[in-house]
Amino acid sequence: MRVGSHQEDRDGSGGQVRVEGNASVPFPGRPQALKRCLANLLENAVKYGKSARAIVDDDDPRLEIRIQDEGPGIPQPELEEVFEPVYRAESSRSRETGGIGLGLTIAKSIAEGHGGGLSLHNRPEGGLEARLTPPRPLGAH
């Protein structure tokens, strides 16, 4: 899983994507599914938060990928609800911005299908952070 390839994919699309860090060993999984998961998270960050910052934190025994944006965030009570199919948070994340409301549902399904997790958090300084935590296979380091 190469987060950096998404930075290359997004260049020229009007949205800025920065990648910091990298995985010390390749993550074994379904590459196309993982790429779709990351693409959905990055596209949401760029669409709703103008830019995306992907931080790859790899230390024994975990791998965590945080996608941060500079948007308005999501009201606290809705942070879990946005993973429901076609659910849309009010205000900034509406039908007018495009999409059908399945991106986060698909991303979470892919994360969980790999034995990991996906959660959303409002950042204290503003913006939203998606935390993708795929499990580190035993003996990976």
CSV table of N, CA and C in Angstrom, one decimal:
chain,number,residue,atom,x,y,z
A,1,MET,N,0.9,-1.2,0.0
A,1,MET,CA,0.0,0.0,0.0
A,1,MET,C,0.9,1.2,0.0
A,2,ARG,N,0.9,2.0,-1.1
A,2,ARG,CA,1.7,3.2,-1.2
A,2,ARG,C,0.8,4.4,-1.1
A,3,VAL,N,0.9,5.2,0.0
A,3,VAL,CA,0.1,6.4,0.1
A,3,VAL,C,0.6,7.4,-0.9
A,4,GLY,N,1.9,7.5,-1.1
A,4,GLY,CA,2.5,8.4,-2.0
A,4,GLY,C,2.0,8.4,-3.4
A,5,SER,N,1.5,7.2,-3.9
A,5,SER,CA,1.0,7.1,-5.2
A,5,SER,C,-0.3,7.9,-5.3
A,6,HIS,N,-1.0,8.1,-4.2
A,6,HIS,CA,-2.3,8.9,-4.2
A,6,HIS,C,-1.9,10.4,-4.3
A,7,GLN,N,-0.8,10.8,-3.8
A,7,GLN,CA,-0.3,12.2,-4.0
A,7,GLN,C,-0.1,12.4,-5.4
A,8,GLU,N,0.5,11.5,-6.1
A,8,GLU,CA,0.8,11.7,-7.6
A,8,GLU,C,-0.5,11.7,-8.3
A,9,ASP,N,-1.5,10.8,-8.0
A,9,ASP,CA,-2.8,10.7,-8.6
A,9,ASP,C,-3.5,12.1,-8.5
A,10,ARG,N,-3.5,12.7,-7.4
A,10,ARG,CA,-4.2,13.9,-7.1
A,10,ARG,C,-3.6,15.2,-7.7
A,11,ASP,N,-2.3,15.2,-8.0
A,11,ASP,CA,-1.6,16.3,-8.5
A,11,ASP,C,-2.3,16.7,-9.8
A,12,GLY,N,-2.6,18.0,-10.0
A,12,GLY,CA,-3.2,18.5,-11.2
A,12,GLY,C,-4.7,18.5,-11.1
A,13,SER,N,-5.3,18.0,-10.0
A,13,SER,CA,-6.8,17.9,-9.9
A,13,SER,C,-7.4,19.0,-9.1
A,14,GLY,N,-6.5,20.0,-8.7
A,14,GLY,CA,-7.0,21.1,-8.0
A,14,GLY,C,-7.0,21.0,-6.5
A,15,GLY,N,-6.7,19.8,-6.0
A,15,GLY,CA,-6.6,19.5,-4.6
A,15,GLY,C,-5.2,19.2,-4.2
A,16,GLN,N,-4.8,19.8,-3.1
A,16,GLN,CA,-3.4,19.5,-2.6
A,16,GLN,C,-3.4,18.4,-1.7
A,17,VAL,N,-2.5,17.4,-1.9
A,17,VAL,CA,-2.3,16.3,-1.0
A,17,VAL,C,-0.8,16.2,-0.6
A,18,ARG,N,-0.5,16.2,0.7
A,18,ARG,CA,0.8,16.1,1.2
A,18,ARG,C,0.9,14.8,1.9
A,19,VAL,N,2.0,14.1,1.8
A,19,VAL,CA,2.3,12.8,2.4
A,19,VAL,C,3.5,13.0,3.3
A,20,GLU,N,3.4,12.5,4.6
A,20,GLU,CA,4.5,12.6,5.5
A,20,GLU,C,4.7,11.2,6.1
A,21,GLY,N,5.9,10.7,6.1
A,21,GLY,CA,6.2,9.4,6.6
A,21,GLY,C,6.0,8.3,5.6
A,22,ASN,N,6.3,7.1,6.0
A,22,ASN,CA,6.0,5.9,5.1
A,22,ASN,C,6.0,4.6,6.0
A,23,ALA,N,5.5,3.6,5.4
A,23,ALA,CA,5.5,2.3,6.1
A,23,ALA,C,6.9,1.6,6.0
A,24,SER,N,7.4,1.1,7.1
A,24,SER,CA,8.7,0.5,7.1
A,24,SER,C,8.7,-0.9,6.3
A,25,VAL,N,7.6,-1.5,6.2
A,25,VAL,CA,7.5,-2.8,5.4
A,25,VAL,C,6.1,-2.7,4.7
A,26,PRO,N,6.1,-3.3,3.5
A,26,PRO,CA,4.8,-3.3,2.8
A,26,PRO,C,3.7,-4.0,3.6
A,27,PHE,N,2.5,-3.4,3.5
A,27,PHE,CA,1.3,-4.0,4.2
A,27,PHE,C,0.7,-5.0,3.3
A,28,PRO,N,0.6,-6.2,3.7
A,28,PRO,CA,-0.1,-7.3,2.9
A,28,PRO,C,-1.6,-7.1,2.9
A,29,GLY,N,-2.2,-7.0,1.8
A,29,GLY,CA,-3.6,-6.9,1.8
A,29,GLY,C,-4.1,-6.9,0.3
A,30,ARG,N,-5.3,-6.5,0.1
A,30,ARG,CA,-5.8,-6.4,-1.3
A,30,ARG,C,-5.5,-5.0,-1.8
A,31,PRO,N,-4.5,-4.9,-2.6
A,31,PRO,CA,-4.0,-3.6,-3.0
A,31,PRO,C,-5.1,-2.7,-3.6
A,32,GLN,N,-5.9,-3.2,-4.5
A,32,GLN,CA,-6.9,-2.4,-5.1
A,32,GLN,C,-7.9,-1.8,-4.1
A,33,ALA,N,-8.3,-2.7,-3.2
A,33,ALA,CA,-9.3,-2.3,-2.1
A,33,ALA,C,-8.7,-1.2,-1.2
A,34,LEU,N,-7.4,-1.4,-0.8
A,34,LEU,CA,-6.7,-0.4,0.0
A,34,LEU,C,-6.6,0.9,-0.7
A,35,LYS,N,-6.3,0.8,-2.0
A,35,LYS,CA,-6.1,2.0,-2.8
A,35,LYS,C,-7.5,2.8,-2.8
A,36,ARG,N,-8.5,2.0,-3.0
A,36,ARG,CA,-9.9,2.7,-3.0
A,36,ARG,C,-10.2,3.3,-1.7
A,37,CYS,N,-9.9,2.6,-0.6
A,37,CYS,CA,-10.1,3.2,0.8
A,37,CYS,C,-9.4,4.5,0.9
A,38,LEU,N,-8.1,4.5,0.6
A,38,LEU,CA,-7.3,5.7,0.7
A,38,LEU,C,-7.8,6.8,-0.2
A,39,ALA,N,-8.1,6.4,-1.4
A,39,ALA,CA,-8.6,7.4,-2.4
A,39,ALA,C,-9.9,8.1,-1.9
A,40,ASN,N,-10.8,7.3,-1.3
A,40,ASN,CA,-12.1,7.9,-0.8
A,40,ASN,C,-11.8,8.9,0.3
A,41,LEU,N,-10.9,8.5,1.2
A,41,LEU,CA,-10.5,9.4,2.3
A,41,LEU,C,-9.8,10.7,1.8
A,42,LEU,N,-8.9,10.5,0.9
A,42,LEU,CA,-8.2,11.7,0.4
A,42,LEU,C,-9.1,12.6,-0.4
A,43,GLU,N,-10.0,12.0,-1.2
A,43,GLU,CA,-11.0,12.8,-2.0
A,43,GLU,C,-11.9,13.6,-1.1
A,44,ASN,N,-12.4,12.9,-0.1
A,44,ASN,CA,-13.2,13.7,0.9
A,44,ASN,C,-12.5,14.8,1.5
A,45,ALA,N,-11.2,14.6,1.9
A,45,ALA,CA,-10.5,15.6,2.6
A,45,ALA,C,-10.3,16.8,1.6
A,46,VAL,N,-10.0,16.6,0.4
A,46,VAL,CA,-9.8,17.6,-0.6
A,46,VAL,C,-11.1,18.3,-0.9
A,47,LYS,N,-12.2,17.5,-1.1
A,47,LYS,CA,-13.5,18.1,-1.5
A,47,LYS,C,-14.0,19.0,-0.4
A,48,TYR,N,-14.0,18.5,0.9
A,48,TYR,CA,-14.6,19.2,2.0
A,48,TYR,C,-13.6,20.1,2.8
A,49,GLY,N,-12.4,19.8,2.6
A,49,GLY,CA,-11.4,20.6,3.5
A,49,GLY,C,-10.3,21.2,2.7
A,50,LYS,N,-10.4,21.3,1.3
A,50,LYS,CA,-9.5,22.0,0.4
A,50,LYS,C,-8.2,21.4,0.2
A,51,SER,N,-7.7,20.6,1.2
A,51,SER,CA,-6.4,19.9,1.0
A,51,SER,C,-6.4,18.7,1.9
A,52,ALA,N,-5.4,17.8,1.7
A,52,ALA,CA,-5.3,16.6,2.5
A,52,ALA,C,-3.8,16.5,2.9
A,53,ARG,N,-3.7,16.1,4.2
A,53,ARG,CA,-2.3,15.8,4.7
A,53,ARG,C,-2.4,14.3,5.2
A,54,ALA,N,-1.7,13.5,4.6
A,54,ALA,CA,-1.6,12.0,5.0
A,54,ALA,C,-0.4,11.8,5.8
A,55,ILE,N,-0.5,11.4,7.0
A,55,ILE,CA,0.6,11.1,7.9
A,55,ILE,C,0.6,9.6,8.1
A,56,VAL,N,1.7,9.0,7.7
A,56,VAL,CA,1.9,7.6,7.9
A,56,VAL,C,2.8,7.4,9.1
A,57,ASP,N,2.3,6.7,10.1
A,57,ASP,CA,3.0,6.5,11.4
A,57,ASP,C,3.2,5.0,11.5
A,58,ASP,N,4.4,4.5,11.4
A,58,ASP,CA,4.7,3.1,11.4
A,58,ASP,C,5.7,2.8,12.5
A,59,ASP,N,5.2,2.3,13.6
A,59,ASP,CA,6.2,1.8,14.6
A,59,ASP,C,5.7,0.5,15.2
A,60,ASP,N,6.6,-0.3,15.7
A,60,ASP,CA,6.2,-1.6,16.2
A,60,ASP,C,5.2,-1.4,17.3
A,61,PRO,N,4.2,-2.0,17.4
A,61,PRO,CA,3.6,-3.1,16.5
A,61,PRO,C,2.5,-2.6,15.6
A,62,ARG,N,2.3,-1.3,15.4
A,62,ARG,CA,1.2,-0.8,14.7
A,62,ARG,C,1.5,0.1,13.5
A,63,LEU,N,0.5,0.2,12.6
A,63,LEU,CA,0.6,1.1,11.4
A,63,LEU,C,-0.7,2.0,11.5
A,64,GLU,N,-0.5,3.3,11.4
A,64,GLU,CA,-1.6,4.2,11.4
A,64,GLU,C,-1.4,5.2,10.3
A,65,ILE,N,-2.5,5.4,9.6
A,65,ILE,CA,-2.5,6.4,8.5
A,65,ILE,C,-3.6,7.5,8.9
A,66,ARG,N,-3.2,8.7,9.1
A,66,ARG,CA,-4.1,9.8,9.4
A,66,ARG,C,-4.2,10.7,8.2
A,67,ILE,N,-5.5,10.9,7.8
A,67,ILE,CA,-5.8,11.9,6.7
A,67,ILE,C,-6.4,13.1,7.4
A,68,GLN,N,-5.8,14.2,7.3
A,68,GLN,CA,-6.3,15.5,7.9
A,68,GLN,C,-6.7,16.5,6.8
A,69,ASP,N,-7.8,17.2,7.1
A,69,ASP,CA,-8.1,18.3,6.2
A,69,ASP,C,-8.3,19.6,7.0
A,70,GLU,N,-8.6,20.7,6.3
A,70,GLU,CA,-8.7,22.0,7.0
A,70,GLU,C,-10.2,22.5,6.9
A,71,GLY,N,-11.1,21.6,6.7
A,71,GLY,CA,-12.5,21.9,6.6
A,71,GLY,C,-13.2,22.2,7.9
A,72,PRO,N,-14.5,22.3,7.9
A,72,PRO,CA,-15.2,22.6,9.1
A,72,PRO,C,-15.4,21.5,10.1
A,73,GLY,N,-15.0,20.3,9.7
A,73,GLY,CA,-15.2,19.1,10.6
A,73,GLY,C,-16.7,18.7,10.5
A,74,ILE,N,-17.0,17.8,11.4
A,74,ILE,CA,-18.4,17.2,11.4
A,74,ILE,C,-18.9,17.3,12.9
A,75,PRO,N,-20.1,17.7,13.0
A,75,PRO,CA,-20.7,17.8,14.4
A,75,PRO,C,-20.4,16.5,15.2
A,76,GLN,N,-20.0,16.6,16.4
A,76,GLN,CA,-19.6,15.4,17.2
A,76,GLN,C,-20.6,14.3,17.2
A,77,PRO,N,-21.9,14.6,17.3
A,77,PRO,CA,-22.9,13.5,17.4
A,77,PRO,C,-23.0,12.7,16.0
A,78,GLU,N,-22.5,13.3,15.0
A,78,GLU,CA,-22.6,12.7,13.6
A,78,GLU,C,-21.4,11.9,13.2
A,79,LEU,N,-20.3,11.9,14.0
A,79,LEU,CA,-19.0,11.3,13.6
A,79,LEU,C,-19.2,9.8,13.3
A,80,GLU,N,-20.1,9.1,13.9
A,80,GLU,CA,-20.3,7.7,13.6
A,80,GLU,C,-21.3,7.5,12.5
A,81,GLU,N,-22.3,8.4,12.5
A,81,GLU,CA,-23.4,8.3,11.6
A,81,GLU,C,-23.0,8.4,10.1
A,82,VAL,N,-21.9,9.2,9.9
A,82,VAL,CA,-21.5,9.5,8.5
A,82,VAL,C,-21.0,8.2,7.8
A,83,PHE,N,-20.8,7.1,8.6
A,83,PHE,CA,-20.4,5.9,8.0
A,83,PHE,C,-21.5,5.1,7.5
A,84,GLU,N,-22.8,5.5,7.8
A,84,GLU,CA,-24.0,4.8,7.3
A,84,GLU,C,-24.2,5.2,5.8
A,85,PRO,N,-24.6,4.2,5.0
A,85,PRO,CA,-24.8,4.5,3.6
A,85,PRO,C,-25.7,5.6,3.4
A,86,VAL,N,-25.4,6.5,2.5
A,86,VAL,CA,-26.1,7.7,2.0
A,86,VAL,C,-26.4,8.7,3.1
A,87,TYR,N,-25.9,8.6,4.3
A,87,TYR,CA,-26.0,9.6,5.3
A,87,TYR,C,-25.2,10.8,5.0
A,88,ARG,N,-25.7,12.0,5.2
A,88,ARG,CA,-25.0,13.2,4.9
A,88,ARG,C,-25.1,14.1,6.1
A,89,ALA,N,-23.9,14.6,6.6
A,89,ALA,CA,-24.0,15.6,7.6
A,89,ALA,C,-24.5,16.9,7.0
A,90,GLU,N,-25.2,17.7,7.8
A,90,GLU,CA,-25.7,18.9,7.4
A,90,GLU,C,-24.6,19.9,7.0
A,91,SER,N,-25.0,21.0,6.5
A,91,SER,CA,-24.1,22.1,6.1
A,91,SER,C,-23.1,21.8,5.0
A,92,SER,N,-21.8,21.6,5.4
A,92,SER,CA,-20.7,21.6,4.4
A,92,SER,C,-20.7,20.3,3.6
A,93,ARG,N,-21.3,19.3,4.1
A,93,ARG,CA,-21.2,18.0,3.3
A,93,ARG,C,-22.6,17.6,2.8
A,94,SER,N,-23.0,18.3,1.7
A,94,SER,CA,-24.3,18.2,1.2
A,94,SER,C,-24.3,17.6,-0.3
A,95,ARG,N,-25.4,17.3,-0.8
A,95,ARG,CA,-25.5,16.8,-2.2
A,95,ARG,C,-24.9,17.8,-3.2
A,96,GLU,N,-25.0,19.0,-2.9
A,96,GLU,CA,-24.5,20.0,-3.8
A,96,GLU,C,-23.0,19.9,-4.1
A,97,THR,N,-22.3,19.2,-3.2
A,97,THR,CA,-20.8,19.0,-3.4
A,97,THR,C,-20.6,17.7,-4.2
A,98,GLY,N,-21.6,17.0,-4.6
A,98,GLY,CA,-21.4,15.8,-5.4
A,98,GLY,C,-21.3,14.5,-4.6
A,99,GLY,N,-21.3,13.4,-5.3
A,99,GLY,CA,-21.2,12.1,-4.6
A,99,GLY,C,-22.6,11.6,-4.2
A,100,ILE,N,-22.6,10.3,-3.7
A,100,ILE,CA,-23.9,9.8,-3.3
A,100,ILE,C,-23.9,9.3,-1.9
A,101,GLY,N,-22.8,9.6,-1.1
A,101,GLY,CA,-22.7,9.3,0.3
A,101,GLY,C,-22.3,7.9,0.6
A,102,LEU,N,-21.5,7.3,-0.2
A,102,LEU,CA,-21.0,5.9,0.0
A,102,LEU,C,-19.5,5.8,0.3
A,103,GLY,N,-18.8,6.9,0.1
A,103,GLY,CA,-17.3,6.9,0.2
A,103,GLY,C,-16.8,6.4,1.5
A,104,LEU,N,-17.4,7.0,2.6
A,104,LEU,CA,-16.9,6.6,4.0
A,104,LEU,C,-17.4,5.2,4.3
A,105,THR,N,-18.6,4.8,3.9
A,105,THR,CA,-19.1,3.5,4.1
A,105,THR,C,-18.2,2.4,3.5
A,106,ILE,N,-17.8,2.7,2.3
A,106,ILE,CA,-16.9,1.8,1.6
A,106,ILE,C,-15.5,1.7,2.2
A,107,ALA,N,-15.0,2.9,2.6
A,107,ALA,CA,-13.6,3.0,3.2
A,107,ALA,C,-13.6,2.2,4.5
A,108,LYS,N,-14.7,2.4,5.3
A,108,LYS,CA,-14.7,1.6,6.6
A,108,LYS,C,-14.8,0.1,6.4
A,109,SER,N,-15.6,-0.3,5.4
A,109,SER,CA,-15.8,-1.7,5.1
A,109,SER,C,-14.5,-2.3,4.7
A,110,ILE,N,-13.7,-1.6,3.9
A,110,ILE,CA,-12.4,-2.1,3.4
A,110,ILE,C,-11.5,-2.2,4.6
A,111,ALA,N,-11.4,-1.2,5.5
A,111,ALA,CA,-10.6,-1.2,6.6
A,111,ALA,C,-10.9,-2.4,7.5
A,112,GLU,N,-12.2,-2.6,7.8
A,112,GLU,CA,-12.6,-3.7,8.7
A,112,GLU,C,-12.4,-5.0,8.0
A,113,GLY,N,-12.6,-5.1,6.7
A,113,GLY,CA,-12.3,-6.3,6.0
A,113,GLY,C,-10.9,-6.8,6.0
A,114,HIS,N,-10.0,-5.9,6.3
A,114,HIS,CA,-8.6,-6.2,6.5
A,114,HIS,C,-8.2,-6.4,8.0
A,115,GLY,N,-9.2,-6.4,8.8
A,115,GLY,CA,-9.0,-6.6,10.2
A,115,GLY,C,-8.6,-5.3,11.0
A,116,GLY,N,-8.8,-4.2,10.3
A,116,GLY,CA,-8.4,-2.9,11.0
A,116,GLY,C,-9.6,-2.1,11.3
A,117,GLY,N,-9.4,-0.8,11.4
A,117,GLY,CA,-10.5,0.1,11.7
A,117,GLY,C,-10.3,1.5,11.1
A,118,LEU,N,-11.4,2.2,11.1
A,118,LEU,CA,-11.4,3.6,10.5
A,118,LEU,C,-12.3,4.4,11.5
A,119,SER,N,-11.8,5.5,11.9
A,119,SER,CA,-12.5,6.4,12.8
A,119,SER,C,-12.3,7.9,12.4
A,120,LEU,N,-13.2,8.7,12.7
A,120,LEU,CA,-13.1,10.1,12.4
A,120,LEU,C,-13.1,10.9,13.7
A,121,HIS,N,-12.3,12.0,13.6
A,121,HIS,CA,-12.1,12.9,14.8
A,121,HIS,C,-12.0,14.3,14.4
A,122,ASN,N,-12.7,15.2,15.1
A,122,ASN,CA,-12.5,16.6,14.8
A,122,ASN,C,-11.2,17.1,15.5
A,123,ARG,N,-10.4,17.8,14.7
A,123,ARG,CA,-9.1,18.3,15.3
A,123,ARG,C,-9.3,19.5,16.1
A,124,PRO,N,-8.6,19.7,17.2
A,124,PRO,CA,-8.8,20.8,18.1
A,124,PRO,C,-8.5,22.2,17.3
A,125,GLU,N,-7.6,22.1,16.4
A,125,GLU,CA,-7.2,23.3,15.7
A,125,GLU,C,-8.1,23.6,14.4
A,126,GLY,N,-9.1,22.7,14.2
A,126,GLY,CA,-10.0,22.8,13.1
A,126,GLY,C,-9.7,21.7,12.1
A,127,GLY,N,-10.7,21.3,11.4
A,127,GLY,CA,-10.6,20.3,10.4
A,127,GLY,C,-11.0,18.9,10.9
A,128,LEU,N,-10.9,17.9,10.1
A,128,LEU,CA,-11.3,16.6,10.4
A,128,LEU,C,-10.1,15.7,10.2
A,129,GLU,N,-10.0,14.6,11.0
A,129,GLU,CA,-8.9,13.6,10.8
A,129,GLU,C,-9.6,12.3,10.7
A,130,ALA,N,-9.2,11.5,9.7
A,130,ALA,CA,-9.6,10.1,9.5
A,130,ALA,C,-8.4,9.3,9.9
A,131,ARG,N,-8.6,8.3,10.8
A,131,ARG,CA,-7.6,7.4,11.3
A,131,ARG,C,-7.8,6.0,10.8
A,132,LEU,N,-7.0,5.6,9.9
A,132,LEU,CA,-7.0,4.3,9.3
A,132,LEU,C,-6.0,3.4,10.1
A,133,THR,N,-6.4,2.3,10.7
A,133,THR,CA,-5.5,1.5,11.5
A,133,THR,C,-5.5,0.1,11.0
A,134,PRO,N,-4.8,-0.2,10.0
A,134,PRO,CA,-4.7,-1.6,9.6
A,134,PRO,C,-3.8,-2.4,10.5
A,135,PRO,N,-4.1,-3.7,10.8
A,135,PRO,CA,-3.4,-4.4,11.8
A,135,PRO,C,-2.0,-4.7,11.2
A,136,ARG,N,-1.0,-4.8,12.1
A,136,ARG,CA,0.4,-5.1,11.6
A,136,ARG,C,0.5,-6.7,11.7
A,137,PRO,N,0.7,-7.3,10.6
A,137,PRO,CA,0.9,-8.8,10.7
A,137,PRO,C,2.0,-9.2,11.6
A,138,LEU,N,1.8,-10.3,12.3
A,138,LEU,CA,2.8,-10.8,13.2
A,138,LEU,C,4.1,-11.1,12.5
A,139,GLY,N,5.2,-10.7,13.1
A,139,GLY,CA,6.5,-10.8,12.4
A,139,GLY,C,6.8,-9.9,11.3
A,140,ALA,N,6.1,-8.8,11.2
A,140,ALA,CA,6.3,-7.9,10.1
A,140,ALA,C,7.5,-7.0,10.2
A,141,HIS,N,7.9,-6.8,11.5
A,141,HIS,CA,9.1,-6.0,11.7
A,141,HIS,C,10.3,-6.9,12.1
